[in-house]
Amino acid sequence: MKDSAMDVPTNLDARRRITFFANSLFMKMPRAPQVHDMISFSVLTPYYNEEVLYSSHELNRKNEDGISILFYLQKIYPDEWKNFLERIGVDPDNEEEVKGCMDDILIWASYRGQTLARTVRGMMYYRRALEVQCYEDMKSEQDLGGDESARSKAIADVKFTYVVACQLYGMHKASKDSRERGLYENILNLMLTYPALRIAYIDEKEVPLPNGKMEKHYYSVLVKGDDEEIYRVKLPGKPTEVGEGKPNNQNHAIIFTRGEALQAIDMNQDNYLEESFKMRNLLEEFLIKHGKSKPTILGVREHIFTGSVSSLAWFMSNQETSFVTIGQRVLANPLKVRFHYGHPDVFDRIFHITRGGISKASKVINLSEDIFAGFNSTLRQGNVTHHEYIQLGKGRDVGMNQISNFEAKVANGNGEQTLCRDVHRLGHRFDFYRMLSMYFTTVGFYFNSMVAVLTVYVFLYGRLYLVLSGLEKSILQDPRIKNIKPFANALATQSVFQLGTLLILPMIMEVGLEKGFGKALAEFIIMQLQLAPMFFTFHLGTKTHYYGRTILHGGAKYRGTGRGFVVRHAKFAENYRMYSRSHFVKALELLILLVVYLAYGSSYRSSSLYVYVTISMWFLVFCWLFAPFIFNPSCFEWHKMVDDWTDWWKWMNNRGGIGLAPEQSWEAWWVSEHEHLKNGTVRSLLLELVLSLRLLIYQYGIVYHLHIVHENKSFMIYALSWLVIGIVLVSLKVVSLGREKFVTKFQLVFRILKGIVFLVLIGLMVVIFVGFDLAVSDVGASVLAFIPTGWFILLMAQVCGPLFRRLVIEPLGVLCCSCCRGGACRGPCCAKLRQRSGAVLRKIGPWDSIQEMARMYEYTMGILIFLPIAVLSWFPFMSEFQTRLLFNQAFSRGLQISRILAGQDGRGTITKRE
């Protein structure tokens, strides 16, 4: 505090690290023993196929905006780039000299991305710190004999082991693919750079049998240095086939770790030298009782180092920071329900390897394998603590789609946790208050999120019933009800808190404690200006959709989020595929509910009451429809908008789903979106069918309000309304058959057929207008009535296919095939029977018509969402406003992101593109 301004580092990260280290020295921590007497420990990092070290091609490859990773890093870290060139003695103005130092530049850039090289460098700081501390121990004891350095290194090697579980290292070694070969060579270079580093991998070999056949054997192998093999342990089978990949990658390598403690480190984490000096203190916590017992897992805090990339990264950084600090601190004490969340926790290695390990690896159910280590430790009378005086770095997702994939993966994992035995056992064995604490901080958070969204549906469908049945009108016009202003005021108050204001309080408290409440208030206001409520409201839908789907049908799967550094523009088709079912469909359903509620109640209801009741729901609909585009860089640039429209239209019109990826064809994507129904049980499919019945209330209520029915309340009116649906389905079937018969050879005939169908439909409309007194307003009301009914037919068709297979085809196979002998249908003859039955069903059923109907819905939905984006793209200031919105944090640090997105010329100087 007494240093002059000249002595304060200009680099913000240096200030943060120095400040935290200085503050931590005043925190309560155990006294560190000498290195010779400290608890020995290992670090284990699972690695799959991510970047180890950026290559020259990757650094200089430009994206669609003309931006390379190297150029981006130079502008985000201008002071660090300048310091780096000064350290290697290179003139920044001499481009040839800079290009000549590309090997050093690759390392510099890799240490600023989410790469394995950064993680390994950070973890090897432990060994370096132990060497220094061991030397100081010898120096203090005056035990200097001339070989202190060698003795320090030897003791450090005894006390510290680092194992990276490179699952595919053996395959990369044998591969001829340039990228995979490059990964192998980079890992080999890491072992040569850090002699204490050990690599564990799964090796696959074919061994001849006595009968002449070949059999695959699998081994867990440990290597060091120049690929020198240390151990080879035969495995009973391929680990990744019997369980999830990441936990089994840890399980096969844990036998090569040593010592009494084990730190689990993900591949996107980092460490700091000054924090490594405190590892001796942290390990002493294992010898101290916390409560009634000694700890079995030591939790430590994290710093999210990707928070400065964009506003989205900043939102995630703040959310994660509040969780890994004040959140986990409270979970550990006094709630005593902290588990393991994939953070850099330190395990009591002896305790855990004798009680099932640190990673449960059963398929699907253990998708979020990290938290099951905490469940397992607590169930076996372990004690999980949290300590604030040491921290490590961690990278997070920085793009909207990356974050959505991460949220979907976590929601899927929580859905499986809800169904698992571990949570059931914990709930039974905890006392009442600890049980409630565990519920709210694990699966309860996602269940409450789902209930909050379901409450919106129940509320609006209840309002829909009241307004269509006339009950709301009779209640509001009741002479006994004279003043509803207090009711409106109460609704206005609760609508503010419905926006999630209370959820921001933990973040404000944590930032206030660490940086001051003035800074916390300023950051809160900036987050509101950068539309943080829209971001978090959007991801409320992500959590709800994937958690609910997992609860209903299961089938959770790992979703790779990617760890790219440069924020890129996502095409409209990509966003449409990703958010269509999770957000867009649900938002449009709520939109129709709000419009119908507004249209049929405006004659007797005050507008202020409507606003008070529905303002938060309109906000929810807006967020779910447009947040992916508002937070998508360059979305409102005109030429990008035109490219996005062309790409989406081409994707929608690409027919033929067999053999094509979902990214290539709408039909392939449409089929893949229903894969989860094939794994559903009869009970879940029937429940899905029952839930879809809600869509019929629109048609049933609205048809009796049409002018054409003249207030006739007969059931025949509702029955005749289905005639309209039948005519539409028949028309679609005729067009589908015509396409199948004529589109390849007789295109003119097919076009004439479509014209005839169109003229017939127009003729029917004219007849109804003239002969039955159909009003123009009836057409709009009919659209609101029949659109949900058509979507119900689509949902029913999607559910009935798997349901028919479960109830008819599979039992038929069991009865008809002697190979099954009363069991499940599994023989080759049964498979042929199922294929023939499915083919017959598709041929005689209206499946082609259903697909065409679905395509028509997708066209309409896509155009409705795209139209506002196209209109806003006409205004040049929208793109500039969006850039400022997304990258405000980078602006405040001198990053001219608008100039970066504009590109650069061949000499590396920035130019403005017309």
Tab-separated table of N, CA and C in Angstrom, residues 474-522:
chain	number	residue	atom	x	y	z
A	474	SER	N	-66.357	-12.851	-16.041
A	474	SER	CA	-67.411	-12.810	-15.021
A	474	SER	C	-66.856	-12.422	-13.658
A	475	ILE	N	-65.620	-12.834	-13.378
A	475	ILE	CA	-65.014	-12.484	-12.085
A	475	ILE	C	-64.707	-11.000	-12.029
A	476	LEU	N	-64.059	-10.475	-13.092
A	476	LEU	CA	-63.664	-9.075	-13.078
A	476	LEU	C	-64.867	-8.126	-13.160
A	477	GLN	N	-65.962	-8.583	-13.772
A	477	GLN	CA	-67.152	-7.732	-13.894
A	477	GLN	C	-68.146	-7.966	-12.768
A	478	ASP	N	-67.767	-8.769	-11.805
A	478	ASP	CA	-68.624	-8.989	-10.645
A	478	ASP	C	-68.726	-7.689	-9.842
A	479	PRO	N	-69.920	-7.189	-9.587
A	479	PRO	CA	-70.062	-5.909	-8.856
A	479	PRO	C	-69.487	-5.959	-7.446
A	480	ARG	N	-69.318	-7.137	-6.879
A	480	ARG	CA	-68.766	-7.230	-5.534
A	480	ARG	C	-67.267	-6.950	-5.512
A	481	ILE	N	-66.597	-7.053	-6.689
A	481	ILE	CA	-65.160	-6.775	-6.779
A	481	ILE	C	-65.006	-5.354	-7.293
A	482	LYS	N	-64.698	-4.423	-6.398
A	482	LYS	CA	-64.672	-3.012	-6.757
A	482	LYS	C	-63.255	-2.472	-6.977
A	483	ASN	N	-62.278	-2.983	-6.249
A	483	ASN	CA	-60.932	-2.401	-6.315
A	483	ASN	C	-59.891	-3.519	-6.346
A	484	ILE	N	-59.201	-3.642	-7.468
A	484	ILE	CA	-58.162	-4.666	-7.579
A	484	ILE	C	-56.770	-4.046	-7.655
A	485	LYS	N	-56.661	-2.759	-7.316
A	485	LYS	CA	-55.361	-2.100	-7.381
A	485	LYS	C	-54.336	-2.730	-6.441
A	486	PRO	N	-54.701	-3.066	-5.173
A	486	PRO	CA	-53.707	-3.733	-4.317
A	486	PRO	C	-53.203	-5.043	-4.915
A	487	PHE	N	-54.098	-5.765	-5.589
A	487	PHE	CA	-53.691	-7.003	-6.248
A	487	PHE	C	-52.690	-6.722	-7.363
A	488	ALA	N	-52.936	-5.678	-8.140
A	488	ALA	CA	-52.018	-5.312	-9.222
A	488	ALA	C	-50.654	-4.900	-8.670
A	489	ASN	N	-50.658	-4.150	-7.548
A	489	ASN	CA	-49.394	-3.741	-6.940
A	489	ASN	C	-48.599	-4.947	-6.451
A	490	ALA	N	-49.290	-5.918	-5.885
A	490	ALA	CA	-48.605	-7.132	-5.421
A	490	ALA	C	-47.987	-7.881	-6.582
A	491	LEU	N	-48.706	-7.957	-7.695
A	491	LEU	CA	-48.162	-8.620	-8.881
A	491	LEU	C	-46.960	-7.868	-9.424
A	492	ALA	N	-47.007	-6.539	-9.384
A	492	ALA	CA	-45.886	-5.743	-9.873
A	492	ALA	C	-44.630	-6.009	-9.049
A	493	THR	N	-44.792	-6.142	-7.727
A	493	THR	CA	-43.644	-6.392	-6.856
A	493	THR	C	-43.027	-7.753	-7.141
A	494	GLN	N	-43.862	-8.769	-7.257
A	494	GLN	CA	-43.323	-10.106	-7.465
A	494	GLN	C	-42.723	-10.254	-8.864
A	495	SER	N	-43.214	-9.500	-9.847
A	495	SER	CA	-42.661	-9.628	-11.202
A	495	SER	C	-41.216	-9.175	-11.261
A	496	VAL	N	-40.829	-8.235	-10.389
A	496	VAL	CA	-39.430	-7.794	-10.353
A	496	VAL	C	-38.532	-8.923	-9.873
A	497	PHE	N	-38.966	-9.608	-8.807
A	497	PHE	CA	-38.141	-10.680	-8.254
A	497	PHE	C	-38.175	-11.927	-9.120
A	498	GLN	N	-39.184	-12.051	-9.968
A	498	GLN	CA	-39.218	-13.182	-10.885
A	498	GLN	C	-38.090	-13.116	-11.900
A	499	LEU	N	-37.504	-11.954	-12.106
A	499	LEU	CA	-36.429	-11.806	-13.077
A	499	LEU	C	-35.105	-12.346	-12.549
A	500	GLY	N	-35.103	-12.889	-11.342
A	500	GLY	CA	-33.892	-13.509	-10.825
A	500	GLY	C	-32.971	-12.574	-10.097
A	501	THR	N	-33.510	-11.463	-9.567
A	501	THR	CA	-32.659	-10.496	-8.875
A	501	THR	C	-31.978	-11.110	-7.662
A	502	LEU	N	-32.681	-11.971	-6.939
A	502	LEU	CA	-32.126	-12.545	-5.718
A	502	LEU	C	-30.937	-13.457	-5.996
A	503	LEU	N	-30.894	-14.061	-7.180
A	503	LEU	CA	-29.793	-14.972	-7.492
A	503	LEU	C	-28.465	-14.241	-7.665
A	504	ILE	N	-28.507	-12.922	-7.833
A	504	ILE	CA	-27.281	-12.162	-8.052
A	504	ILE	C	-26.634	-11.765	-6.722
A	505	LEU	N	-27.374	-11.899	-5.623
A	505	LEU	CA	-26.848	-11.473	-4.330
A	505	LEU	C	-25.540	-12.163	-3.930
A	506	PRO	N	-25.379	-13.497	-4.114
A	506	PRO	CA	-24.092	-14.113	-3.744
A	506	PRO	C	-22.903	-13.503	-4.480
A	507	MET	N	-23.089	-13.206	-5.774
A	507	MET	CA	-21.990	-12.601	-6.527
A	507	MET	C	-21.642	-11.217	-5.977
A	508	ILE	N	-22.673	-10.409	-5.665
A	508	ILE	CA	-22.423	-9.068	-5.126
A	508	ILE	C	-21.690	-9.164	-3.795
A	509	MET	N	-22.093	-10.105	-2.947
A	509	MET	CA	-21.443	-10.262	-1.647
A	509	MET	C	-19.984	-10.661	-1.808
A	510	GLU	N	-19.700	-11.587	-2.711
A	510	GLU	CA	-18.311	-12.041	-2.873
A	510	GLU	C	-17.430	-10.938	-3.441
A	511	VAL	N	-17.904	-10.261	-4.493
A	511	VAL	CA	-17.115	-9.166	-5.062
A	511	VAL	C	-16.961	-8.041	-4.039
A	512	GLY	N	-18.012	-7.787	-3.256
A	512	GLY	CA	-17.932	-6.757	-2.224
A	512	GLY	C	-16.906	-7.080	-1.162
A	513	LEU	N	-16.836	-8.346	-0.744
A	513	LEU	CA	-15.868	-8.742	0.275
A	513	LEU	C	-14.436	-8.641	-0.229
A	514	GLU	N	-14.220	-8.950	-1.516
A	514	GLU	CA	-12.857	-8.993	-2.036
A	514	GLU	C	-12.409	-7.668	-2.640
A	515	LYS	N	-13.325	-6.921	-3.238
A	515	LYS	CA	-12.920	-5.697	-3.938
A	515	LYS	C	-13.588	-4.437	-3.393
A	516	GLY	N	-14.526	-4.583	-2.460
A	516	GLY	CA	-15.260	-3.433	-1.961
A	516	GLY	C	-16.655	-3.383	-2.551
A	517	PHE	N	-17.611	-2.895	-1.767
A	517	PHE	CA	-19.008	-2.910	-2.217
A	517	PHE	C	-19.279	-1.843	-3.281
A	518	GLY	N	-18.452	-0.802	-3.321
A	518	GLY	CA	-18.584	0.149	-4.423
A	518	GLY	C	-18.262	-0.506	-5.751
A	519	LYS	N	-17.176	-1.293	-5.787
A	519	LYS	CA	-16.809	-2.033	-6.995
A	519	LYS	C	-17.870	-3.073	-7.342
A	520	ALA	N	-18.412	-3.722	-6.312
A	520	ALA	CA	-19.453	-4.724	-6.551
A	520	ALA	C	-20.688	-4.095	-7.174
A	521	LEU	N	-21.098	-2.940	-6.665
A	521	LEU	CA	-22.265	-2.260	-7.215
A	521	LEU	C	-22.009	-1.815	-8.652
A	522	ALA	N	-20.776	-1.322	-8.924
A	522	ALA	CA	-20.435	-0.895	-10.287
A	522	ALA	C	-20.477	-2.078	-11.249
